[in-house]
Short mmCIF file of C-alpha atoms and ligand atoms in Angstrom, two decimals:
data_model
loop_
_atom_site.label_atom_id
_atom_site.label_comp_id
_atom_site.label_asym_id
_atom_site.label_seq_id
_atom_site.Cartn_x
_atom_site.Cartn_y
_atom_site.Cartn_z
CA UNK V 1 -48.41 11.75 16.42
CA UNK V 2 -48.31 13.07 12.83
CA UNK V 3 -46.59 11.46 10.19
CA UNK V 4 -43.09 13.08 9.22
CA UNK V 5 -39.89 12.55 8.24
CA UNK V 6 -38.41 13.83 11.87
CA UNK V 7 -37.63 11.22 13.78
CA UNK V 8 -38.33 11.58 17.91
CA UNK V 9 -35.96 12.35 20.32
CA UNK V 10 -32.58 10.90 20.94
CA UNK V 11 -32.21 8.16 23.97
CA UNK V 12 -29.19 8.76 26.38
CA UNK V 13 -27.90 5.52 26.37
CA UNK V 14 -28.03 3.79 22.45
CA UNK V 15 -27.83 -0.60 23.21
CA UNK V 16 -24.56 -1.63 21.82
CA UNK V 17 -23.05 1.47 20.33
CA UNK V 18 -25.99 2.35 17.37
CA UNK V 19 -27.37 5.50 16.74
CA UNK V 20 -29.98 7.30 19.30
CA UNK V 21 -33.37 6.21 17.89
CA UNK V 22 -36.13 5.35 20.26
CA UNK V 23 -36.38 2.17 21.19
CA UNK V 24 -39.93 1.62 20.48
CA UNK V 25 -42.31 0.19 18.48
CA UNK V 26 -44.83 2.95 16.98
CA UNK V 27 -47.21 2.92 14.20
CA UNK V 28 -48.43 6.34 13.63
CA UNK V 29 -49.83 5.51 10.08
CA UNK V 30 -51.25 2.00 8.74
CA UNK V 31 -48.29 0.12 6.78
CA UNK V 32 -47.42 1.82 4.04
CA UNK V 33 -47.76 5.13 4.85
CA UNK V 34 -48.53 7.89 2.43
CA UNK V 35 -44.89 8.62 1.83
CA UNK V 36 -43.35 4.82 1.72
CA UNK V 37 -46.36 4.76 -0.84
CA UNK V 38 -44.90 7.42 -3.08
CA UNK V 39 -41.56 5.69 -3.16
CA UNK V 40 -43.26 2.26 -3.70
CA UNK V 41 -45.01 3.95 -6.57
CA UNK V 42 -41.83 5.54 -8.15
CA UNK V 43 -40.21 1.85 -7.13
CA UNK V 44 -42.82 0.08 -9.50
CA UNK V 45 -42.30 2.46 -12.43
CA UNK V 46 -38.28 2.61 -11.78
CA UNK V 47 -37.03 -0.07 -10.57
CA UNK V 48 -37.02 -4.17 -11.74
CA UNK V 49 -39.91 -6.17 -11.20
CA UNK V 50 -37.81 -9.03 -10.40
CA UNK V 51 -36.35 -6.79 -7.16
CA UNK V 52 -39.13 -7.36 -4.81
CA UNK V 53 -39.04 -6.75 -0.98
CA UNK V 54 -40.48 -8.12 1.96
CA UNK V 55 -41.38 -4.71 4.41
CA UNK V 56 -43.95 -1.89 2.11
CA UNK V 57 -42.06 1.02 3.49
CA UNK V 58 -39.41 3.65 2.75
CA UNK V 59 -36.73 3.37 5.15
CA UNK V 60 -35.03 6.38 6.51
CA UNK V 61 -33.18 5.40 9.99
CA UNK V 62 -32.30 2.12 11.81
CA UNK V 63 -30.48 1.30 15.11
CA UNK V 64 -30.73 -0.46 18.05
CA UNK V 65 -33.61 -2.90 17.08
CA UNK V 66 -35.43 -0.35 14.85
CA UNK V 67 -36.06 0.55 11.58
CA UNK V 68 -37.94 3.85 11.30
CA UNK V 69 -39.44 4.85 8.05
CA UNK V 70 -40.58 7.93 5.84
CA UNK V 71 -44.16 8.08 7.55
CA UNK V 72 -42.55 7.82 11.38
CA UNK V 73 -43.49 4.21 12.00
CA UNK V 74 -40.56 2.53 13.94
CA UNK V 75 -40.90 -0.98 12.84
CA UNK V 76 -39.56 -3.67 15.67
CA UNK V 77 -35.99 -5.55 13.80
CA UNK V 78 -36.34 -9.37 14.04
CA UNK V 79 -34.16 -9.57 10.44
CA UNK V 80 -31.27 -7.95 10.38
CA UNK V 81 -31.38 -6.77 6.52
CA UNK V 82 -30.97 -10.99 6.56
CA UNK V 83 -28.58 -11.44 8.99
CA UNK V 84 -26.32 -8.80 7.87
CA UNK V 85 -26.43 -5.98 10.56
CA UNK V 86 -25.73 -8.55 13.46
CA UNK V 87 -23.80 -5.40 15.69
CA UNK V 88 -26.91 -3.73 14.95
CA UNK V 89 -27.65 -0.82 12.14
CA UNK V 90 -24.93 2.11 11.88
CA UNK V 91 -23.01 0.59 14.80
CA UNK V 92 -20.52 3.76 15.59
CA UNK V 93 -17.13 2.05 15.38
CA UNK V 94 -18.15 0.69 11.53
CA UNK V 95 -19.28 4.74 11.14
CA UNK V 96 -16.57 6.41 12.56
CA UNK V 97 -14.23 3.86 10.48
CA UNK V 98 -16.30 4.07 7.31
CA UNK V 99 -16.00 8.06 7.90
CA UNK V 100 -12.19 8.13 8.42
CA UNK V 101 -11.46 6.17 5.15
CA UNK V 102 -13.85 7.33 3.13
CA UNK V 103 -11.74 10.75 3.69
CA UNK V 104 -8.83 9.08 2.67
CA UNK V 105 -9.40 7.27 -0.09
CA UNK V 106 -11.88 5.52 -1.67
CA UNK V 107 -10.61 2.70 -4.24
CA UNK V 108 -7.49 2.04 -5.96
CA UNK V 109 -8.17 -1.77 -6.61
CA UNK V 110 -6.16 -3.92 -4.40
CA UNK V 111 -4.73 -5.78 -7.61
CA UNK V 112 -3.79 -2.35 -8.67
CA UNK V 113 -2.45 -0.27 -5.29
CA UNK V 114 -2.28 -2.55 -2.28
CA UNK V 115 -3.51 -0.65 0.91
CA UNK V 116 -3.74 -2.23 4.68
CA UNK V 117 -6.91 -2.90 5.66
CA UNK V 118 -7.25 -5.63 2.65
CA UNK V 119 -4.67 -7.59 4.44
CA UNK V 120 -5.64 -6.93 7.96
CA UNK V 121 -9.03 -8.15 7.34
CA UNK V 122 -7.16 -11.03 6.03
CA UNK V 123 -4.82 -11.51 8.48
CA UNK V 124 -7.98 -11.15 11.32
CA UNK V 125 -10.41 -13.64 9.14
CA UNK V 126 -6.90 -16.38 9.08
CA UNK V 127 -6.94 -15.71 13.13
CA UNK V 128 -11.33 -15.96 13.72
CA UNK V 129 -12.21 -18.68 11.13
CA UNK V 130 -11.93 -22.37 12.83
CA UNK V 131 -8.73 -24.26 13.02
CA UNK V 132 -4.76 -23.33 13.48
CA UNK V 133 -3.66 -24.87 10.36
CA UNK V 134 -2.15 -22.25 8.35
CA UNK V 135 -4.87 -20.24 6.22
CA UNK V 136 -4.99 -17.41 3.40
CA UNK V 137 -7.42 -15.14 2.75
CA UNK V 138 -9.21 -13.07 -0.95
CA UNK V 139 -12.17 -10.40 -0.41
CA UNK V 140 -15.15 -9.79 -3.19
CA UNK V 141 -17.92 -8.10 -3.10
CA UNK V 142 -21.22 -10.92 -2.42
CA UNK V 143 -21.97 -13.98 -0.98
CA UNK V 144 -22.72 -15.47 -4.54
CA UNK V 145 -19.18 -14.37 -5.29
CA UNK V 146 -17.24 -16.09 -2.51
CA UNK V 147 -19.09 -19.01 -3.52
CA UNK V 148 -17.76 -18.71 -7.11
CA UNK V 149 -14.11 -18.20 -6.08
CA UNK V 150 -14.47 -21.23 -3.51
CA UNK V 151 -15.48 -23.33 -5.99
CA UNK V 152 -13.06 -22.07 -8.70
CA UNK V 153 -10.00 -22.46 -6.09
CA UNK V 154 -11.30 -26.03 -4.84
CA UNK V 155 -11.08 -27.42 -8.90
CA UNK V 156 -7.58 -25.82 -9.48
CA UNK V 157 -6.17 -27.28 -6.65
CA UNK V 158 -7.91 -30.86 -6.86
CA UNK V 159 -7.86 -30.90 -10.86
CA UNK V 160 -11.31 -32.31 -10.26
CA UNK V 161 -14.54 -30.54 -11.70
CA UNK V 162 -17.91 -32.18 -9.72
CA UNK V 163 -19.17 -29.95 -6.88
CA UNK V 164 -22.01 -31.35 -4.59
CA UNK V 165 -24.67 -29.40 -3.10
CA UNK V 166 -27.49 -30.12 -0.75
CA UNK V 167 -30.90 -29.83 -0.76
CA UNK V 168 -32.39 -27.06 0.57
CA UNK V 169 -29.38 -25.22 0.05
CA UNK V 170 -29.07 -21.63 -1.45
CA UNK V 171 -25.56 -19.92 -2.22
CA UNK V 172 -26.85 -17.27 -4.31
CA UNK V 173 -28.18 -16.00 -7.68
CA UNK V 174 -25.14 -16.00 -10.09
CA UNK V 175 -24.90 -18.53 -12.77
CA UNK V 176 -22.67 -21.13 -11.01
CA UNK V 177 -24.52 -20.35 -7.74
CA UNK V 178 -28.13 -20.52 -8.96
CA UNK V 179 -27.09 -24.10 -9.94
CA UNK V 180 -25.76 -25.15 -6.46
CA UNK V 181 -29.44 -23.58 -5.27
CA UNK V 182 -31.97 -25.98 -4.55
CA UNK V 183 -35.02 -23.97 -4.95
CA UNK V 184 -36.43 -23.37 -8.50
CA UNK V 185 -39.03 -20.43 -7.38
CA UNK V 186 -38.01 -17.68 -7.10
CA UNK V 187 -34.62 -18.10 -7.38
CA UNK V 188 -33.63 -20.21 -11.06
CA UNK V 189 -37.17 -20.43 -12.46
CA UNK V 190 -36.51 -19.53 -16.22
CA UNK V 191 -32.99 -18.06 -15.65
CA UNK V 192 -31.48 -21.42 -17.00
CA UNK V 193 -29.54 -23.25 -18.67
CA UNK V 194 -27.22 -23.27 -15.27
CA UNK V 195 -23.47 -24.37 -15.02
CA UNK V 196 -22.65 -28.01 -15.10
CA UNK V 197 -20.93 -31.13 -13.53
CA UNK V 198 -23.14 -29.90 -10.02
CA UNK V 199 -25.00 -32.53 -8.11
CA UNK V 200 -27.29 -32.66 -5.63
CA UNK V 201 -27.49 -34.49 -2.03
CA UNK V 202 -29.87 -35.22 0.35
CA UNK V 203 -29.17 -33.34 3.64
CA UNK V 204 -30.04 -34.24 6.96
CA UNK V 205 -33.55 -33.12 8.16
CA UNK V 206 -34.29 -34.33 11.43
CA UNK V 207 -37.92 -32.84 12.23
CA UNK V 208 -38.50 -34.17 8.57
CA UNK V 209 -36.29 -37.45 7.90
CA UNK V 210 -35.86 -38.55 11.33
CA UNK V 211 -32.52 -40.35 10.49
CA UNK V 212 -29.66 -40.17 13.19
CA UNK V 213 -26.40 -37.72 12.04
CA UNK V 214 -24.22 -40.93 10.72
CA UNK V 215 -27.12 -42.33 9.00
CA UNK V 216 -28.55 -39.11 6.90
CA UNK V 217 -24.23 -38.85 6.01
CA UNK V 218 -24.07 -42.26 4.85
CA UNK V 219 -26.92 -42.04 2.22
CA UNK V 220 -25.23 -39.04 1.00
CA UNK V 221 -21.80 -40.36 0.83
CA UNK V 222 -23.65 -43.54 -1.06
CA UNK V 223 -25.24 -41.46 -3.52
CA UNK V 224 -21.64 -39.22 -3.92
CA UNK V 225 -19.65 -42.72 -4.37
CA UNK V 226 -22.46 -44.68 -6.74
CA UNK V 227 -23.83 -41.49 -8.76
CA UNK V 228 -20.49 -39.16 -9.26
CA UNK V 229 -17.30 -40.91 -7.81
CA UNK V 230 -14.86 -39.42 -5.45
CA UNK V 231 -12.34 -39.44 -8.23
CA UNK V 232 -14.34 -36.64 -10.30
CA UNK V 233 -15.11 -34.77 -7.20
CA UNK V 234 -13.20 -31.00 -6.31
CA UNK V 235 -15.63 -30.07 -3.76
CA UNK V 236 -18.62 -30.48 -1.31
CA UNK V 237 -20.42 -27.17 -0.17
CA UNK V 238 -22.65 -26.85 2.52
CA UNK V 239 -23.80 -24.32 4.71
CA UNK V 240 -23.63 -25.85 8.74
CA UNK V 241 -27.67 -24.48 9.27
CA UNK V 242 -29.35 -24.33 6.01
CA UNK V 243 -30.57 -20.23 5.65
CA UNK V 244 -33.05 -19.96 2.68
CA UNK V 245 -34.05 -23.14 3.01
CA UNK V 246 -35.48 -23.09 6.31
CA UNK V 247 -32.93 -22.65 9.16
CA UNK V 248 -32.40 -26.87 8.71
CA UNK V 249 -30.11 -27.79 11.87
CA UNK V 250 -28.51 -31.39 10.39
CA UNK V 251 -28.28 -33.96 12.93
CA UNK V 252 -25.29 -34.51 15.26
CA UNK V 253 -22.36 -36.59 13.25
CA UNK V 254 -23.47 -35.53 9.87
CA UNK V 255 -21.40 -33.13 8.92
CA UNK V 256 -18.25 -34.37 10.76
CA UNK V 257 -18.84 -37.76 8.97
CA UNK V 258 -18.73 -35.66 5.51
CA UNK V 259 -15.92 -33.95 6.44
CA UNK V 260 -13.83 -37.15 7.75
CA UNK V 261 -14.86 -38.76 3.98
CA UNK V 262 -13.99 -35.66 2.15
CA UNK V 263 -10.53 -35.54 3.61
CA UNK V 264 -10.23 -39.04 3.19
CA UNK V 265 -10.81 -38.89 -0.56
CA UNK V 266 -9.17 -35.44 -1.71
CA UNK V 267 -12.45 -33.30 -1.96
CA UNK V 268 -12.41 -29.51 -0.86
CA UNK V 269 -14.78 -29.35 1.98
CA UNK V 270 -16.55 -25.70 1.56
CA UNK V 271 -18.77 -24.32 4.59
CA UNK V 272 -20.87 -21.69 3.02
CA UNK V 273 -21.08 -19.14 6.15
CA UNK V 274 -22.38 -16.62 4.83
CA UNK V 275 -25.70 -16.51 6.42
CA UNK V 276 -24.26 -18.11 9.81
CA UNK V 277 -20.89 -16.36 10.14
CA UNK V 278 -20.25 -13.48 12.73
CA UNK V 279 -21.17 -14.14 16.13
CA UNK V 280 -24.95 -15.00 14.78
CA UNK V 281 -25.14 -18.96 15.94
CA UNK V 282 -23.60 -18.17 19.34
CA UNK V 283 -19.59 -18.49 18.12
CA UNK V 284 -17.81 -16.77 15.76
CA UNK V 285 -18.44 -19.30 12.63
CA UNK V 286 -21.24 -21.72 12.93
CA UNK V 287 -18.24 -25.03 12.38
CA UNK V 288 -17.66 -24.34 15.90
CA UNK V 289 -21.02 -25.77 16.88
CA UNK V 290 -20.72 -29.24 15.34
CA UNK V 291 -17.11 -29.20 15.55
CA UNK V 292 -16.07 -29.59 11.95
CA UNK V 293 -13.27 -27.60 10.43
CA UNK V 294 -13.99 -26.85 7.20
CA UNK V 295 -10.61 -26.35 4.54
CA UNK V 296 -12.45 -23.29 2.96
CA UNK V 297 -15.47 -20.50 4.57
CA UNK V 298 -16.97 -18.44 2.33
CA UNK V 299 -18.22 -15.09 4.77
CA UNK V 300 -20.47 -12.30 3.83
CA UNK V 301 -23.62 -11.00 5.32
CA UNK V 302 -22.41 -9.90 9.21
CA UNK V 303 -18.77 -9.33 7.88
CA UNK V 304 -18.90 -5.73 7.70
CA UNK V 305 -22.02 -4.06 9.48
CA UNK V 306 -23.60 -3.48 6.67
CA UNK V 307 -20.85 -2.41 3.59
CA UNK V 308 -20.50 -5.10 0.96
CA UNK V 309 -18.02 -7.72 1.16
CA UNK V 310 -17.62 -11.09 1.18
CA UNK V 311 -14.51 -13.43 1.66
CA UNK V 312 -12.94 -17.15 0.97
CA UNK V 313 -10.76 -18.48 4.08
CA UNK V 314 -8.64 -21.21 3.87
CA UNK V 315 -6.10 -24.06 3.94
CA UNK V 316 -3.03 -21.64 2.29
CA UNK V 317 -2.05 -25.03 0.01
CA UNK V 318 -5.97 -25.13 -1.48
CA UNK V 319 -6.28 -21.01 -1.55
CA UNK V 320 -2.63 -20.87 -2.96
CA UNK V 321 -3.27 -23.12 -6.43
CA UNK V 322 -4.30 -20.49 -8.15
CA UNK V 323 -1.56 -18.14 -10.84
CA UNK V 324 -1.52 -14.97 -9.88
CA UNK V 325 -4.24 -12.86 -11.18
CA UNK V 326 -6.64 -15.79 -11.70
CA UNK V 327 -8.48 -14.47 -8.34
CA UNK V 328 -9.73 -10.50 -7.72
CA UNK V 329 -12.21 -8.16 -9.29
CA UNK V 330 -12.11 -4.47 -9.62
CA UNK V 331 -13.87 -3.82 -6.21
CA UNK V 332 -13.34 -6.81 -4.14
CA UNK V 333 -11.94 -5.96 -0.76
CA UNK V 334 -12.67 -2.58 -1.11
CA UNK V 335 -11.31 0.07 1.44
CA UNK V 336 -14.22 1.34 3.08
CA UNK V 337 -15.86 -2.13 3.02
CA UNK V 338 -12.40 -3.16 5.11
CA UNK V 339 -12.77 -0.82 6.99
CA UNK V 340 -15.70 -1.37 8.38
CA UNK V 341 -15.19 -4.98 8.77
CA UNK V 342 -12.06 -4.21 10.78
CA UNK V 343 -14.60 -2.22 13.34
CA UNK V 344 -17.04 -4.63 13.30
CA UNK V 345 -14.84 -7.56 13.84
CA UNK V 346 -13.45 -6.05 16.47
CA UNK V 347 -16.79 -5.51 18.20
CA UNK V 348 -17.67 -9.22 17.19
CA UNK V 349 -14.20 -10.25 19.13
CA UNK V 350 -14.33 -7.13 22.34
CA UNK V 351 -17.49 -5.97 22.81
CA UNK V 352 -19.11 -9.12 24.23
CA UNK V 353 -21.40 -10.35 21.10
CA UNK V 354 -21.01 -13.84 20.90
CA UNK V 355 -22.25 -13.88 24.52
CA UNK V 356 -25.06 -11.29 23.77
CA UNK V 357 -25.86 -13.72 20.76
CA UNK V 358 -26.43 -16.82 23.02
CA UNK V 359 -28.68 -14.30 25.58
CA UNK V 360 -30.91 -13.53 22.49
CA UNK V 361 -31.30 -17.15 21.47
CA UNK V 362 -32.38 -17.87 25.16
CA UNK V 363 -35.13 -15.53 24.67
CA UNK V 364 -36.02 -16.37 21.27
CA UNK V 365 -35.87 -20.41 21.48
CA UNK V 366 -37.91 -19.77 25.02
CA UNK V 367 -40.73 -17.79 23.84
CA UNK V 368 -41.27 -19.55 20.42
CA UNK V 369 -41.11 -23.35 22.06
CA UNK V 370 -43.52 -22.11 24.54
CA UNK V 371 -45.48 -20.77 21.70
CA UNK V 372 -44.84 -24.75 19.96
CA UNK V 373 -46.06 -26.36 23.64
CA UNK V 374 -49.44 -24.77 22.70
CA UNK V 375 -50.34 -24.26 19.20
CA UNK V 376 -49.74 -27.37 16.99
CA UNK V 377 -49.86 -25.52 13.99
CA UNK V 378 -45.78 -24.56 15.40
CA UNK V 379 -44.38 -27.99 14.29
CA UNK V 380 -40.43 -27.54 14.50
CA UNK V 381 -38.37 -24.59 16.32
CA UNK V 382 -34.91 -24.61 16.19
CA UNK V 383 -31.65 -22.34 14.99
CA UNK V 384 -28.29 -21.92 17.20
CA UNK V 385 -27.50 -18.62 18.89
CA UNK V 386 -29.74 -15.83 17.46
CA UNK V 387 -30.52 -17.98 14.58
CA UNK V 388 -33.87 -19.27 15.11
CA UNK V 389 -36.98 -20.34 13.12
CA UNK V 390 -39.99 -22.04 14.01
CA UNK V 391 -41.77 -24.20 10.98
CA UNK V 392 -45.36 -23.96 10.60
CA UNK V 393 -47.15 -26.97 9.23
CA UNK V 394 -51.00 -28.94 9.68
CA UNK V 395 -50.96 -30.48 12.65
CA UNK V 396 -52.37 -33.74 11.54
CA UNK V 397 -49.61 -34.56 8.93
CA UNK V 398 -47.11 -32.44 9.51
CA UNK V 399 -47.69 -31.53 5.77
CA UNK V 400 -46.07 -27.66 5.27
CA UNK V 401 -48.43 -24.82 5.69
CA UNK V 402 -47.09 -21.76 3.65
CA UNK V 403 -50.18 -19.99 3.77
CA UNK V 404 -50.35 -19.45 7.17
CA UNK V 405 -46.81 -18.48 7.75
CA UNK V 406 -47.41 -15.92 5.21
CA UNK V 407 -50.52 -14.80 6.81
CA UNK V 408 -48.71 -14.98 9.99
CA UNK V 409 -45.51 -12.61 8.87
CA UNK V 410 -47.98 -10.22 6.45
CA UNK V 411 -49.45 -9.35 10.29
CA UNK V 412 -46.41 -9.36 12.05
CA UNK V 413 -45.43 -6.71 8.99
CA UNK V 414 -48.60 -4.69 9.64
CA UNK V 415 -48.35 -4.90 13.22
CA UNK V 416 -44.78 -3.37 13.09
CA UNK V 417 -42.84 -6.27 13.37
CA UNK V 418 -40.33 -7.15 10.07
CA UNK V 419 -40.41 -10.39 9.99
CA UNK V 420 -38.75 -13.13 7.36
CA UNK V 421 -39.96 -16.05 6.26
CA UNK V 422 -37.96 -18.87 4.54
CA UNK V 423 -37.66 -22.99 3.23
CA UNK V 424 -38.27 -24.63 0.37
CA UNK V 425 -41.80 -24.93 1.27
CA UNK V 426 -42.44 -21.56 2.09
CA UNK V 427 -43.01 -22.76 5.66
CA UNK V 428 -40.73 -21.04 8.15
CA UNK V 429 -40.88 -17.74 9.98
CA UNK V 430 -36.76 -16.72 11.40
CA UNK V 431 -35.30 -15.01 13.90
CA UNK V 432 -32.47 -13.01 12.85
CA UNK V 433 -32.76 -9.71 15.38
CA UNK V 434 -29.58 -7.77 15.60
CA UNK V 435 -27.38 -8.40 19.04
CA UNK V 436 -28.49 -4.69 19.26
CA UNK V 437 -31.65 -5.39 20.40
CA UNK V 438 -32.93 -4.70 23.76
CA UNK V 439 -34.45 -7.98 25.67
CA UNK V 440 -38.55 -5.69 26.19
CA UNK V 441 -38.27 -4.90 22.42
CA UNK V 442 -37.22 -8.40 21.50
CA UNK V 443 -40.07 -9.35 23.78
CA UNK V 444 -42.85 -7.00 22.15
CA UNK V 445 -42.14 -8.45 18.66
CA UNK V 446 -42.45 -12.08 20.27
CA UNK V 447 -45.55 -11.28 21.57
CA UNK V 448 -46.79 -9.72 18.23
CA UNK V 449 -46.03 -13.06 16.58
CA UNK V 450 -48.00 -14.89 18.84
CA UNK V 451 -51.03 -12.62 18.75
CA UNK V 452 -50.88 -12.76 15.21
CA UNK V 453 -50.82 -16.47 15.15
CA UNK V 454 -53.72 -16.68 17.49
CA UNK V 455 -55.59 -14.28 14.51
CA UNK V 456 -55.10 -16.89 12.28
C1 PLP B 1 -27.17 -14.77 1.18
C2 PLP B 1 -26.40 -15.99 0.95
C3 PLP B 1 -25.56 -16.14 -0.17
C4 PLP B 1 -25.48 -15.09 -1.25
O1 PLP B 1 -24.97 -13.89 -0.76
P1 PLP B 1 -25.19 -12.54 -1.62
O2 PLP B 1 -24.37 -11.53 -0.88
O3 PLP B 1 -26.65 -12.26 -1.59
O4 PLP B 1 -24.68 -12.82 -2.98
C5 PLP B 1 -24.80 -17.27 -0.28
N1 PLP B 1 -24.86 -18.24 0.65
C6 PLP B 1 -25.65 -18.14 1.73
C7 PLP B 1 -25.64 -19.24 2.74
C8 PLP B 1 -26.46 -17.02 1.91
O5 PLP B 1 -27.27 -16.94 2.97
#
C-alpha cells in the first residue's frame, strides 16, 4: 500500500458508535513517515520545545481503537489521548451534539448569558458523582483548573489554608497545581518558586511499602497531626489510583480511614478524578471502588469525548461558600464542550460502558499477569476497570527499570502500538484503550507488547 492521506474503506458496522475506520493495525511506512516528518519538522521550528509528545506522527483520523496518520499507518489505541476519549474518538452522539450547537451558538460566557446545557451537565454530574447528599456543581476548562477551584472553595469554606498532597501524585501544571505534584522532572523542574502552605504525604504503595490499608493511613494521619495540625488544615486531595505516578492502587482501608479522619476534623476531602472518572475503573467515578465518598470530585479527561472541560462536584454547603463571582472564567463550561459532555454522559450512563469497561480490564489484567507469571522483569500489574499498568523493574531487587520500559513502549510505538508510560520512576507501561476497542485489536496490541518485551 502507498502512503497517502486517503484513508481505506469504511467498515459496515463502526464498535460503539465511532467513525468507519478500519479496524486494523497497518504500517505501510516505518514510524514517522515522510509526511508526519514534515509536520514534526515545522513542529520543531513552530511550536515550544517544552510541548513534547509521545507518538512521532501527524494524526489525521481516529475511531474505534485507531489512530490513523498522514502517511496511512493505523496505529493500534491503548491511550486514549490519556484517558480522555474513553467512548472512543469522534463517538457520533458527542459529533452530532457538538454539530447541532456549534450551529447555534458558540459562547456567551455562562457568567454573562446563562444557556442550558451548563446546568444540565450540572444537574447530571450532582446525579453520577457518589453519594445522595445534596451536591452543586461549576465547569472550567482543565484538570489543573478544577483542581484550583477545589482547593480555593475547600479554604473559603473551612477558613483554613494547608492542603495535603500525596506522593506520587500529579494534579497538573499550573502554579498551585505544580506544587501539589510530586514529580520534579518534567513537570516543576525550574518553573518554581510554587504556591505555599502545601504538604506532602506518604501514600499507600502496596507492591512497594507492603503496609496493610489502616496502617499506610495511620502514618499519614501521624505525619498530618505532628507536622501541620488538623486545625490549619482546609483540605486533603488525592486521586483514588494514582495516574502519572504510576497507576498506584492504595491498599484496602486507606482511603476510607482518611476520609473518616477528615470528616472527623473539618478538612475538605478532594478526590482528584480526573484521570479515573467516566466509566474508566469499571464504575462511573473510581470512589465507588473503595467505597469512599468524597465531599468534592474534580472531573476532566473522559468528561466530554474529547472537548475541553473540567468540573468541581460537591457537598452544596462546601461548593456554596464562595460570593458570587469569586468562581468562573470566560470559557468555563462552554456550550459546545456541554454539549458534548451531555452525549457522552449519556453513552457513559445507556450505552452499556461501565460494563464494556470491566470486559476490557478482563482482557487487559489477563494477558499482562500472564505476561508477569513468566517474565520477572513484569514486577507489579494492577489498575481497576480499563485502567491497568504493569511496572517493570530488575528482578533481583525489585529496584525500577525505566530503561527498559522505555525501550519496551519506543517498540510498541514503532510496531504500531501507542503506548504510555508513567510513575515517578519512569517505570510503568498503562493501559488506557478506549471502551471502543474491539477485543482481536485489543489482543494484537497485547501481543505486540509482549513480543517487544521478549526483544529486550
Ligand atoms: C491530567 C490530570 C490533571 C490535569 O488535567 P489537565 O486537563 O491536563 O489540566 C489533574 N489531575 C489528574 C489526576 C490528572 O490525571
Amino acid at each position: 500500500m502507498s502512503a497517502s492521506t486517503t484513508v481505506a474503506a469504511p467498515l459496515s458496522t463502526p464498535p460503539l458508535g465511532g467513525p468507519s475506520l478500519p479496524q486494523e493495525r497497518r504500517l505501510v511506512t516505518s514510524i514517522p513517515g515522510p509526511r508526519s516528518q514534515e509536520l514534526l519538522d515545522r513542529k520543531a521550528d513552530a511550536v515550544a520545545s517544552g510541548v513534547g509528545h509521545t507518538v512521532p506522527i501527524q494524526a489525521v483520523a481516529a475511531g474505534g481503537g485507531v489512530v490513523v496518520d498522514a502517511d496511512g499507518n493505523s496505529l493500534i489505541d491503548l491511550g486514549s489521548g490519556i484517558a480522555v476519549t474513553t467512548l472512543g474518538n469522534a463517538h457520533s452522539k458527542v459529533v452530532a451534539a457538538v454539530q447541532a450547537q456549534v450551529a447555534q451558538f458558540t459562547h456567551t460566557c455562562f457568567m454573562i448569558s446563562p444557556y442550558e446545557s451548563y446546568v444540565a451537565v450540572a444537574e447530571a454530574l450532582n446525579r453520577i458523582t457518589p453519594g445522595d447528599h445534596a451536591k452543586k456543581t461549576a465547569l472550567f476548562n482543565s484538570g489543573a483548573e478544577a483542581v484550583e477551584n477545589a482547593i480555593k472553595v475547600a479554604r473559603k469554606y473551612t477558613g483554613k489554608q494547608a492542603v495535603v498532597a500525596f506522593d506520587h501524585a500529579y494534579h497538573g501544571r499550573t502554579n498551585l497545581t505544580m506544587a501539589l505534584t510530586a514529580k520534579a522532572m518534567p513537570y516543576k523542574s525550574g518553573f518554581g518558586p510554587f504556591a505555599s502552605e502545601i504538604y506532602r504525604a506518604p501514600l499507600s504503595y502496596p507492591y512497594r511499602d507492603g503496609l496493610s490499608g489502616p496502617d499506610a493511613a495511620a502514618k499519614a494521619i501521624s505525619l498530618i497531626e505532628k507536622q501541620i495540625g488538623a486545625g490549619n488544615l482546609a483540605a486533603v486531595i488525592i486521586e483514588p489510583i494514582q495516574g502519572e505516578g504510576g497507576f498506584i492502587v492504595p491498599a484496602d482501608g486507606f482511603l476510607p480511614t482518611l476520609v473518616e479522619w477528615c470528616r472527623a476534623n473539618d478538612v475538605v476531602f478532594i478526590a482528584d478524578e480526573v484521570q479515573t472518572g467516566f466509566a474508566r475503573t469499571g464504575s462511573m467515578f473510581a470512589s465507588e471502588q473503595f467505597g469512599i465518598i468524597p465531599d468534592l470530585i474534580t472531573a476532566a479527561k473522559g468528561i466530554a469525548g474529547g472537548l475541553p472541560l473540567a468540573a468541581v462536584t460537591g457537598r452544596a454547603e462546601i461548593m456554596d461558600a464562595s460570593h458570587t463571582g469569586g468562581l468562573g472564567g470566560t470559557y468555563g463550561g462552554n456550550p459546545i464542550a456541554c454539549a458534548a459532555a451531555l452525549a457522552a454522559i449519556d453513552a457513559f450512563e445507556n450505552d452499556g460502558l461501565i460494563e464494556r469497561a470491566n470486559e476490557v480490564g478482563e482482557i487487559l489484567t489477563g494477558r499482562l499477569t500472564a505476561l508477569q507469571a513468566a517474565d520477572p522483569r513484569v514486577g507489579d500489574v494492577r489498575g481497576r476497570g480499563a485502567m491497568v499498568a504493569a511496572e517493570f523493574v530488575h528482578p533481583e531487587t525489585k529496584e525500577p527499570d525505566a530503561a527498559l520500559t522505555a525501550a519496551v513502549a519506543k517498540a510498541c510505538i514503532a510496531d504500531g502500538v501507542i503506548v504510555l508510560t508513567c510513575g515517578t520512576y519512569g517505570n510503568v507501561i498503562r493501559f488506557l484503550p478506549p471502551l471502543s476497542i474491539p477485543d482481536a485489536l485489543l489482543n494484537e496490541g497485547l501481543d505486540i507488547v509482549a513480543s517487544a518485551l521478549a526483544a529486550q
